[in-house]
N, CA, C and O atoms as CSV, one atom per row, in Angstrom:
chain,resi,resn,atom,element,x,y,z
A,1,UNK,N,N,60.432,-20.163,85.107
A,1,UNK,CA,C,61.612,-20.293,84.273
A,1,UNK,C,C,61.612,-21.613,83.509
A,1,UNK,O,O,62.157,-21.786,82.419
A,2,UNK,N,N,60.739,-22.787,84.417
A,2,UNK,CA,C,60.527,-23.852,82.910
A,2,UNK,C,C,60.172,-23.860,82.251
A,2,UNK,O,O,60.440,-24.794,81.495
A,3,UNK,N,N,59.513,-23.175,81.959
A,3,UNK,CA,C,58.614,-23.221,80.469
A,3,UNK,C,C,59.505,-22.259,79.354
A,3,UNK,O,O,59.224,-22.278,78.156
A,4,UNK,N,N,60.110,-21.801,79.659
A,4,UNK,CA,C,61.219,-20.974,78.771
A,4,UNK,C,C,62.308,-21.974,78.591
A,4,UNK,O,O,62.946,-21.936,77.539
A,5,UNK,N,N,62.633,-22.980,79.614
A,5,UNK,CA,C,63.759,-23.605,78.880
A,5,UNK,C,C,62.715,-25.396,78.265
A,5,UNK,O,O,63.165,-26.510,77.999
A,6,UNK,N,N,61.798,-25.056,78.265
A,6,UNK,CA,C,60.722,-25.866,77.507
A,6,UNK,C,C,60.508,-25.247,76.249
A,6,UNK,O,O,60.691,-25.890,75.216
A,7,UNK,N,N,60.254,-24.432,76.238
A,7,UNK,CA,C,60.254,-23.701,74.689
A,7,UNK,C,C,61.683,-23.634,74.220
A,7,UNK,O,O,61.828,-24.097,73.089
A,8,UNK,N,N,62.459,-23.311,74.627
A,8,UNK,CA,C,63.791,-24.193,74.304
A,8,UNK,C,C,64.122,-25.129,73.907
A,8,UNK,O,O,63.989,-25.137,72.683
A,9,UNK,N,N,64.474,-25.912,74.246
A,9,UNK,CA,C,64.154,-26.693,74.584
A,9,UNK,C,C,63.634,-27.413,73.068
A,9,UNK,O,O,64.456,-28.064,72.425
A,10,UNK,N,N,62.085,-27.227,72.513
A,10,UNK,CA,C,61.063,-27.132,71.408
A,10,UNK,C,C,62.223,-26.298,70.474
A,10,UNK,O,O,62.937,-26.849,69.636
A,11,UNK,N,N,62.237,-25.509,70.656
A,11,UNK,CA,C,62.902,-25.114,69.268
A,11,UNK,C,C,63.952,-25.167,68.534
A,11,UNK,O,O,64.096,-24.900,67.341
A,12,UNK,N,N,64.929,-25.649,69.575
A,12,UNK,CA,C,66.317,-25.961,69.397
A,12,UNK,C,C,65.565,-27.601,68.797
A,12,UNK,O,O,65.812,-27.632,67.592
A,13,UNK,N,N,64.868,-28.749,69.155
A,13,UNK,CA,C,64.369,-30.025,68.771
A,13,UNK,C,C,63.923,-29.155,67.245
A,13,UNK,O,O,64.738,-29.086,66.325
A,14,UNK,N,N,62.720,-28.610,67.158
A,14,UNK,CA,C,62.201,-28.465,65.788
A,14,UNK,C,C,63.173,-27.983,64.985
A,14,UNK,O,O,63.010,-28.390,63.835
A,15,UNK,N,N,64.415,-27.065,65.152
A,15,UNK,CA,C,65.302,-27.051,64.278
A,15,UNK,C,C,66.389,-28.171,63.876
A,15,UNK,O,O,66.971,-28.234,62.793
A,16,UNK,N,N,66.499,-28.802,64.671
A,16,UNK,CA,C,67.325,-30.263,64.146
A,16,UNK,C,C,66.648,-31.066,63.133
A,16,UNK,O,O,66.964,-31.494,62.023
A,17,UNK,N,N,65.198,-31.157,64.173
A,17,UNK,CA,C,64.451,-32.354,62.795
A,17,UNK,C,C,64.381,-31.553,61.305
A,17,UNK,O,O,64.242,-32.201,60.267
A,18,UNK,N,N,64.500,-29.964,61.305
A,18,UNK,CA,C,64.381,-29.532,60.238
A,18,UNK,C,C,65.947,-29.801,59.533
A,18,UNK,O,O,66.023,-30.182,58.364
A,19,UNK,N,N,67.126,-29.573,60.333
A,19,UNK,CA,C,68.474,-29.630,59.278
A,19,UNK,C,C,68.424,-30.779,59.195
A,19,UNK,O,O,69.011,-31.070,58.153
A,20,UNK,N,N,68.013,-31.787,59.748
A,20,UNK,CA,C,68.200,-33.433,59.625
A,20,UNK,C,C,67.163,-33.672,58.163
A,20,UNK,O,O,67.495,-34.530,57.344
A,21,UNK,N,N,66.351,-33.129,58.027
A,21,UNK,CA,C,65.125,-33.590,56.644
A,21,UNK,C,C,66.285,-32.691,55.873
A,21,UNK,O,O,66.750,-33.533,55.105
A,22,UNK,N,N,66.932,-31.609,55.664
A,22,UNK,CA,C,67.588,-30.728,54.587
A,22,UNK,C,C,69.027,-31.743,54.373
A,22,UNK,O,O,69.621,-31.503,53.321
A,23,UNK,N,N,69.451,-32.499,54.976
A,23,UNK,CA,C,70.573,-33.206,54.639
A,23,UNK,C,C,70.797,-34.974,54.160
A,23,UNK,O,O,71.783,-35.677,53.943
A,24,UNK,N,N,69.280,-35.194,54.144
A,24,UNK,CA,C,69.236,-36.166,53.267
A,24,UNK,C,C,69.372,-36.460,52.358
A,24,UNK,O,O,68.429,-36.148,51.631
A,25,UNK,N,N,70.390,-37.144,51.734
A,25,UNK,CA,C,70.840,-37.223,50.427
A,25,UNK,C,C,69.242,-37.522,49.356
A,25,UNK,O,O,68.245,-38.185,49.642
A,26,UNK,N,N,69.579,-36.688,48.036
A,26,UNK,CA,C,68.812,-37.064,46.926
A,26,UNK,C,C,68.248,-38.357,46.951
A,26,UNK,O,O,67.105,-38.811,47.006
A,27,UNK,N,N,69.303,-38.776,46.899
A,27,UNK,CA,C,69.192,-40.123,46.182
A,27,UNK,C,C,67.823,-40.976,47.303
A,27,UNK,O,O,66.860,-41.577,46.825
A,28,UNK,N,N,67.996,-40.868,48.286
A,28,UNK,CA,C,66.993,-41.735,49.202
A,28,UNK,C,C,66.105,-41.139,48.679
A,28,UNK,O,O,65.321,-41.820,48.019
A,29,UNK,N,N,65.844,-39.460,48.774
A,29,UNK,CA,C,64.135,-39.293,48.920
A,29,UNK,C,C,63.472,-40.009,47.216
A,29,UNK,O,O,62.305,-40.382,47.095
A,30,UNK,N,N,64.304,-40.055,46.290
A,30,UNK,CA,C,64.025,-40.396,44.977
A,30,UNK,C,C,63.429,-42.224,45.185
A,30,UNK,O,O,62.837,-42.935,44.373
A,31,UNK,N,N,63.829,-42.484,46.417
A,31,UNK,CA,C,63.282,-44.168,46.166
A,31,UNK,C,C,61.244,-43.798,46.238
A,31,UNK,O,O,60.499,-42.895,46.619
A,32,UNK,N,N,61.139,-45.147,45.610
A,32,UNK,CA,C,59.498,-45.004,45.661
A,32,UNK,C,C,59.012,-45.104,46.505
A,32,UNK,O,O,57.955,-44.487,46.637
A,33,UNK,N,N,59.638,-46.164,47.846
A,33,UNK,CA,C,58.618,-46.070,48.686
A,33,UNK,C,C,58.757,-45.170,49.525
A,33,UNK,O,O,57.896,-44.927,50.370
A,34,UNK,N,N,60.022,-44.446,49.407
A,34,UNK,CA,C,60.031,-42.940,50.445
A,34,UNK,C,C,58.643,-41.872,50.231
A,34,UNK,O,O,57.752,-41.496,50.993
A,35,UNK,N,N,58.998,-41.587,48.667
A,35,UNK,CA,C,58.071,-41.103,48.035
A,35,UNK,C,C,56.434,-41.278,48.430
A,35,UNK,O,O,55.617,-40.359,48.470
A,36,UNK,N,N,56.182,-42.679,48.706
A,36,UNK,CA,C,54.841,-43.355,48.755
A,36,UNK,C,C,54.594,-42.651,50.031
A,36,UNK,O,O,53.817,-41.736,50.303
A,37,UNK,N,N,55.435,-43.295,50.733
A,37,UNK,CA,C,55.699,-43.080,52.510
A,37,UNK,C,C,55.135,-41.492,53.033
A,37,UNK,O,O,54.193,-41.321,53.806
A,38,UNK,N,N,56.042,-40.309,52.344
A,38,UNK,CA,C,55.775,-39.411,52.114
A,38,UNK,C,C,54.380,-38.420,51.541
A,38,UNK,O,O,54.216,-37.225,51.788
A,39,UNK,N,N,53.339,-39.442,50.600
A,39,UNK,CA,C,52.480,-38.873,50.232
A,39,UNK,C,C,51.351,-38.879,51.784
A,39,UNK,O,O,50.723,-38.019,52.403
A,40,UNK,N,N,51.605,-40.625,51.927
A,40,UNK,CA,C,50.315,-41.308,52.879
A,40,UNK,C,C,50.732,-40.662,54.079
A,40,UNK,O,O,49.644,-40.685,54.655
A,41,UNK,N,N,51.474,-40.123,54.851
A,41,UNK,CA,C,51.927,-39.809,56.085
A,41,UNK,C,C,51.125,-38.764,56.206
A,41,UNK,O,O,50.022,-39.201,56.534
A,42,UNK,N,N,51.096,-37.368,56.092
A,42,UNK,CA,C,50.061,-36.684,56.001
A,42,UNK,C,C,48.854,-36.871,56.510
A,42,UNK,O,O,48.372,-36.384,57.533
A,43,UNK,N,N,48.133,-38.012,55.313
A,43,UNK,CA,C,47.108,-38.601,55.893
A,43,UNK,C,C,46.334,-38.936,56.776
A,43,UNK,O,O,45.198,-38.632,57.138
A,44,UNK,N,N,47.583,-40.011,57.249
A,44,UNK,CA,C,47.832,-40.846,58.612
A,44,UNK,C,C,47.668,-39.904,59.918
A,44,UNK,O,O,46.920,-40.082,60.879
A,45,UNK,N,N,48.700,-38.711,59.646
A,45,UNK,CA,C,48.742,-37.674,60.669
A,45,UNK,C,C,47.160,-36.885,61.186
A,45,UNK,O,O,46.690,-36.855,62.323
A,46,UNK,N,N,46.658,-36.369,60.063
A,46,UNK,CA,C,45.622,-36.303,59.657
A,46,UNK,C,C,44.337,-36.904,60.525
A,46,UNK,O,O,43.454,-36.363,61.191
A,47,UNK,N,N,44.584,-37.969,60.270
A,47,UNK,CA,C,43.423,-38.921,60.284
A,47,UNK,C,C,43.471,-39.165,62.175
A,47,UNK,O,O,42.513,-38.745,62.824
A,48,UNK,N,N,44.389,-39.704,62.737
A,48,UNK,CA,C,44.842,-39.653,64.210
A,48,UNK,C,C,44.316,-38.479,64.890
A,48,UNK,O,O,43.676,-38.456,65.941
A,49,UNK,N,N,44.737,-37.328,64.011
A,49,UNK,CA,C,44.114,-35.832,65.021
A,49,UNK,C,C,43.260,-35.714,65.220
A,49,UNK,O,O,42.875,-35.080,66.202
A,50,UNK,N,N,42.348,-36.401,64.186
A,50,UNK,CA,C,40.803,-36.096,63.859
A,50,UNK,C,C,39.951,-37.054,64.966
A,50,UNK,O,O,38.932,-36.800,65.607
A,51,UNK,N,N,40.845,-38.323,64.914
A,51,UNK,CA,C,40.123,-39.267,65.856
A,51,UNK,C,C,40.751,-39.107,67.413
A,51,UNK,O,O,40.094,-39.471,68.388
A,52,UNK,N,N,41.736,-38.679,67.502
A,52,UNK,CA,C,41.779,-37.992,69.098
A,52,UNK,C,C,40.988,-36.965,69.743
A,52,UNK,O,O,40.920,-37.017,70.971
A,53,UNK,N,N,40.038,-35.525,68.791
A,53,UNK,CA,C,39.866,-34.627,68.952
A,53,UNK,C,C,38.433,-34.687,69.050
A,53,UNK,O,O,37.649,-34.089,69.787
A,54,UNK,N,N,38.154,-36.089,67.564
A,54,UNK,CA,C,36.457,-36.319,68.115
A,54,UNK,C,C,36.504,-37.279,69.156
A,54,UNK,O,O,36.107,-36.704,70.169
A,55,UNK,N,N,36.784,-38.428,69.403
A,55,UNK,CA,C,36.677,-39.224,70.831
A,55,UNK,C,C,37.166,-39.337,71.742
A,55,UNK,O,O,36.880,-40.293,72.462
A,56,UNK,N,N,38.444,-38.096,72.237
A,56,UNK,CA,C,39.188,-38.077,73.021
A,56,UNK,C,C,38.439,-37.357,73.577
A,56,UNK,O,O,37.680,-36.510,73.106
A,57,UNK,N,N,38.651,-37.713,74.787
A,57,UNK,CA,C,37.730,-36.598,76.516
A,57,UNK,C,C,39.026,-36.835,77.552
A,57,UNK,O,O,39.812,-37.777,77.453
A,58,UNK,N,N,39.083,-35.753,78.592
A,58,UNK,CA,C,39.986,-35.464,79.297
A,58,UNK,C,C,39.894,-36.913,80.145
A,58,UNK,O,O,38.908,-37.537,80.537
A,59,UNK,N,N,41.417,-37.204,80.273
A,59,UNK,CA,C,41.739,-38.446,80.573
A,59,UNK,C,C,41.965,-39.279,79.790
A,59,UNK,O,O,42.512,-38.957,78.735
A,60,UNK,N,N,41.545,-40.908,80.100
A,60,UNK,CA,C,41.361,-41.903,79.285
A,60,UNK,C,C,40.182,-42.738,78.474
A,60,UNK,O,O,40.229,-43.756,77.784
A,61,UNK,N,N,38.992,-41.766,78.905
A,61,UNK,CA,C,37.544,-42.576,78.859
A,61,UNK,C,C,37.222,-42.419,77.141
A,61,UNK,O,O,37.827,-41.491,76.604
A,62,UNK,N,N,36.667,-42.934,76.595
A,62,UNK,CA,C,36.307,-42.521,75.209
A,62,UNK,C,C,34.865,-41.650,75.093
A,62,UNK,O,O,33.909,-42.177,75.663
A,63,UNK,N,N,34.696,-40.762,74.619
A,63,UNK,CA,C,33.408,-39.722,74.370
A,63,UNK,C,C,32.974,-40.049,73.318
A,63,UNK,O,O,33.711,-40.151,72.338
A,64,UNK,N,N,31.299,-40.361,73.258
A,64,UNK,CA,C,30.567,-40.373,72.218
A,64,UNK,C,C,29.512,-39.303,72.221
A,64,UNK,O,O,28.323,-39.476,72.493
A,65,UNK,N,N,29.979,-38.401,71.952
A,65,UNK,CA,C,29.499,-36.688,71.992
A,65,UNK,C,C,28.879,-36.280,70.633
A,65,UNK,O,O,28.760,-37.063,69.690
A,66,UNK,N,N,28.385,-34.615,70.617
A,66,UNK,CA,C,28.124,-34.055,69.701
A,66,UNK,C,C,29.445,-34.663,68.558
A,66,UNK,O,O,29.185,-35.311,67.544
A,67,UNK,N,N,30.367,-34.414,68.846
A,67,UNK,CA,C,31.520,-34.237,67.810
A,67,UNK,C,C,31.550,-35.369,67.271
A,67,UNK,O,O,32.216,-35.251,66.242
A,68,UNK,N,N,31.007,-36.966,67.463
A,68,UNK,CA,C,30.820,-37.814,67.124
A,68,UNK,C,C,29.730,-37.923,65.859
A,68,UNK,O,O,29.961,-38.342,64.724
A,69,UNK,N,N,28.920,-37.597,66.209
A,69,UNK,CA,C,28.020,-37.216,64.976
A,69,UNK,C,C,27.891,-36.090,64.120
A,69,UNK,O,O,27.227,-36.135,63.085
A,70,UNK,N,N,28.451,-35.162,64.481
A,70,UNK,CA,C,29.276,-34.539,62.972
A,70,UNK,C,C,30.159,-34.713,62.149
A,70,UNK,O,O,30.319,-34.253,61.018
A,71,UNK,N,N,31.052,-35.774,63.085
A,71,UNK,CA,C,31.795,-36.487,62.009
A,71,UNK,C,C,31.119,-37.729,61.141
A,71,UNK,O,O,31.445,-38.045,59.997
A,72,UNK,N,N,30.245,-38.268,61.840
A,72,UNK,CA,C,29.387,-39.245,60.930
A,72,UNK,C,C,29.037,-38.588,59.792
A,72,UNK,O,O,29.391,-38.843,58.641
A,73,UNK,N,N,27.731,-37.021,60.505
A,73,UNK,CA,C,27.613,-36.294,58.797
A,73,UNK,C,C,28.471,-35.677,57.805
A,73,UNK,O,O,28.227,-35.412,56.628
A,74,UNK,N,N,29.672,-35.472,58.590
A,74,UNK,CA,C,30.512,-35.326,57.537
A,74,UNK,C,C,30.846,-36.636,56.413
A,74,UNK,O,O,30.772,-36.499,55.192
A,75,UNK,N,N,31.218,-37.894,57.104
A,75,UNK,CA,C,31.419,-38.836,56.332
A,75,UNK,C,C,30.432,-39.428,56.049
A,75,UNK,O,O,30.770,-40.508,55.566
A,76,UNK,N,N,29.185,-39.306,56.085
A,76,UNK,CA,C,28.008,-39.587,55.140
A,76,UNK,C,C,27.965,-38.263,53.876
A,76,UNK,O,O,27.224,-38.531,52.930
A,77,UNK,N,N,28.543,-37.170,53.819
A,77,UNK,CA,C,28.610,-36.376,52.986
A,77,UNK,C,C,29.665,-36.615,51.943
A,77,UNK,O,O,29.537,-36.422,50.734
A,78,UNK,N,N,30.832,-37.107,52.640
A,78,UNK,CA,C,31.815,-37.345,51.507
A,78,UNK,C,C,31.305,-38.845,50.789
A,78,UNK,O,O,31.667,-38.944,49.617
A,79,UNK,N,N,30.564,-39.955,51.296
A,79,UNK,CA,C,30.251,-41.099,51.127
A,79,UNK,C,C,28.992,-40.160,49.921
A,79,UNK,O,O,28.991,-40.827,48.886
A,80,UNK,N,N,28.295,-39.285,49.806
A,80,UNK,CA,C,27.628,-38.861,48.673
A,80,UNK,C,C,28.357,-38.248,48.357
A,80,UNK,O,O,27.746,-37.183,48.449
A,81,UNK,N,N,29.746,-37.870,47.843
A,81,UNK,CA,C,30.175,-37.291,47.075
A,81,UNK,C,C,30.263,-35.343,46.770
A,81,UNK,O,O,30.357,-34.644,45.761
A,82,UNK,N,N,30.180,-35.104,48.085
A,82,UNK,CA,C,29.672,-33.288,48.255
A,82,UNK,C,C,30.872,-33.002,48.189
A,82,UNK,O,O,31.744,-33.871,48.174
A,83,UNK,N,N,31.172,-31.443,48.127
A,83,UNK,CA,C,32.135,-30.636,47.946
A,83,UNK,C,C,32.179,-30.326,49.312
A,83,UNK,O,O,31.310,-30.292,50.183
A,84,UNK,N,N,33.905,-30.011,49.303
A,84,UNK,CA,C,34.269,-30.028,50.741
A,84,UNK,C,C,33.618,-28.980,51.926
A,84,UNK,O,O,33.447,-29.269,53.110
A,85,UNK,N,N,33.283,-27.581,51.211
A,85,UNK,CA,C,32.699,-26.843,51.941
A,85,UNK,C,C,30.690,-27.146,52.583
A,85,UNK,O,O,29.845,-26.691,53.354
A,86,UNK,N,N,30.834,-27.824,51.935
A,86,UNK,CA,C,29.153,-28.863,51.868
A,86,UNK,C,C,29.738,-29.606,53.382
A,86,UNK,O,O,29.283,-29.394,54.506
A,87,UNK,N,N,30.939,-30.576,52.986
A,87,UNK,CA,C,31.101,-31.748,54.293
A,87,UNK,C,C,31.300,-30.708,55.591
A,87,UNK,O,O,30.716,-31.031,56.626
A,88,UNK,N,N,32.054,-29.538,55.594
A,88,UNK,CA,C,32.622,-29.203,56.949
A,88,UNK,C,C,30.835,-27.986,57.211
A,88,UNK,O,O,30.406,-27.694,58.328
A,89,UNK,N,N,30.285,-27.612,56.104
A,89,UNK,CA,C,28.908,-27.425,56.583
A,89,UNK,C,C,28.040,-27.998,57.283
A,89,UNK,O,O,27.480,-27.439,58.226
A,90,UNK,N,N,27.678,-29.885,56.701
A,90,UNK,CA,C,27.137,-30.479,57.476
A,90,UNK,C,C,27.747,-30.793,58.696
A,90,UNK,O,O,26.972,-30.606,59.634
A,91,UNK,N,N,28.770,-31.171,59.004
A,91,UNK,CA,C,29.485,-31.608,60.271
A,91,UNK,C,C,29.137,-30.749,61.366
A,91,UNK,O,O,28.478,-31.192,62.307
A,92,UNK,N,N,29.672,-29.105,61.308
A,92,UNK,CA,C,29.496,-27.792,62.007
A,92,UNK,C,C,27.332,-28.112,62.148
A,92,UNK,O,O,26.812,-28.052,63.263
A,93,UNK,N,N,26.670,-28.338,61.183
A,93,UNK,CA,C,25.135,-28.313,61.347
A,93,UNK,C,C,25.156,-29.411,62.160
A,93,UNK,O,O,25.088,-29.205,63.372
A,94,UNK,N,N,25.247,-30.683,61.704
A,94,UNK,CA,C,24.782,-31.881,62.932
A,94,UNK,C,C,25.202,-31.513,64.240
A,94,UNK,O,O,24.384,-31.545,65.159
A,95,UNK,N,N,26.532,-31.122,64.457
A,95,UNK,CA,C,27.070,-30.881,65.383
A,95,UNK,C,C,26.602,-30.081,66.734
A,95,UNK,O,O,26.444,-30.330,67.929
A,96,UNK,N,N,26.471,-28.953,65.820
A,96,UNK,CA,C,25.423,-27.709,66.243
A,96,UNK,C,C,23.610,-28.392,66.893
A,96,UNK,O,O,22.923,-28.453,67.913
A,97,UNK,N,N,23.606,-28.632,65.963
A,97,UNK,CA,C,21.897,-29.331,66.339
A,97,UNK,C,C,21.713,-30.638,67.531
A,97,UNK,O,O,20.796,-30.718,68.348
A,98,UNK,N,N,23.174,-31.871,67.318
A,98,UNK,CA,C,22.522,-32.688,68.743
A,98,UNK,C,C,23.210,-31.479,69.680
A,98,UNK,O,O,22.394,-31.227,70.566
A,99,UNK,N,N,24.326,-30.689,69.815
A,99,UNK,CA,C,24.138,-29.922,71.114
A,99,UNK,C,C,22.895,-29.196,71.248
A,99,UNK,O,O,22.273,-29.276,72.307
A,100,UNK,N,N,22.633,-28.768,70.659
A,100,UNK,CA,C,21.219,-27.861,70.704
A,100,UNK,C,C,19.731,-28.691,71.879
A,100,UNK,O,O,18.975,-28.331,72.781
A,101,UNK,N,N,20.066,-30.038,71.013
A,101,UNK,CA,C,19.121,-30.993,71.359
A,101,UNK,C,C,19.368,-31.465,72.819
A,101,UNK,O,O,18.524,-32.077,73.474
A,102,UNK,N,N,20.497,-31.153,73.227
A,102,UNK,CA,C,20.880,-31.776,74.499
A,102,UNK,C,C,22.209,-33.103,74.930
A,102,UNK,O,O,22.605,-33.587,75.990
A,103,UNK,N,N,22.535,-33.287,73.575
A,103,UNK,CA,C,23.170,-34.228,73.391
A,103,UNK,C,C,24.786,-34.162,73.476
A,103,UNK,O,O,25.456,-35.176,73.278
């Protein structure tokens, strides 16, 4: 029965933060640095998931795994300038290959 009033719980929360963003006056979201705030956040969010998911390992220890070096070839791919389906190609290939290798 906890996990039902946990999902509860969750959804009754995700609907507040949603009427709470719908009742912000105009006028704030129109300032620039909301605006700014607003573009880069994303990002930010973004960028955190990516680095929890490649060096995070169960617990607290840090992992320098396969997933570590597909993200390198990915960002040696965007560092040459490839199209995005190119970067998440190489990443998925390096990736693929040090597991292969043992790594």
């Amino acid at each position: 029965m906890s996990t039902w009033i946990a999902i509860g719980v969750t959804a009754a929360g995700c609907y507040l933060v949603k009427l709470l963003g719908l009742s912000v006056p105009a006028g704030v979201l129109d300032r620039p640095r909301v605006k700014q705030l607003a573009a880069l956040l994303p990002v930010a969010l973004l960028a955190a998931l990516i680095a929890i998911q490649t060096f995070g390992e169960e617990g607290r220890a840090l992992a320098l795994d396969a997933r570590a070096a597909g993200l390198a070839g990915a960002a040696l791919a965007l560092v040459l300038r490839a199209p995005f389906l190119v970067v998440v190609a190489v990443a998925v290939l390096v990736t693929a290959g040090v597991r292969a290798l043992g790594g």
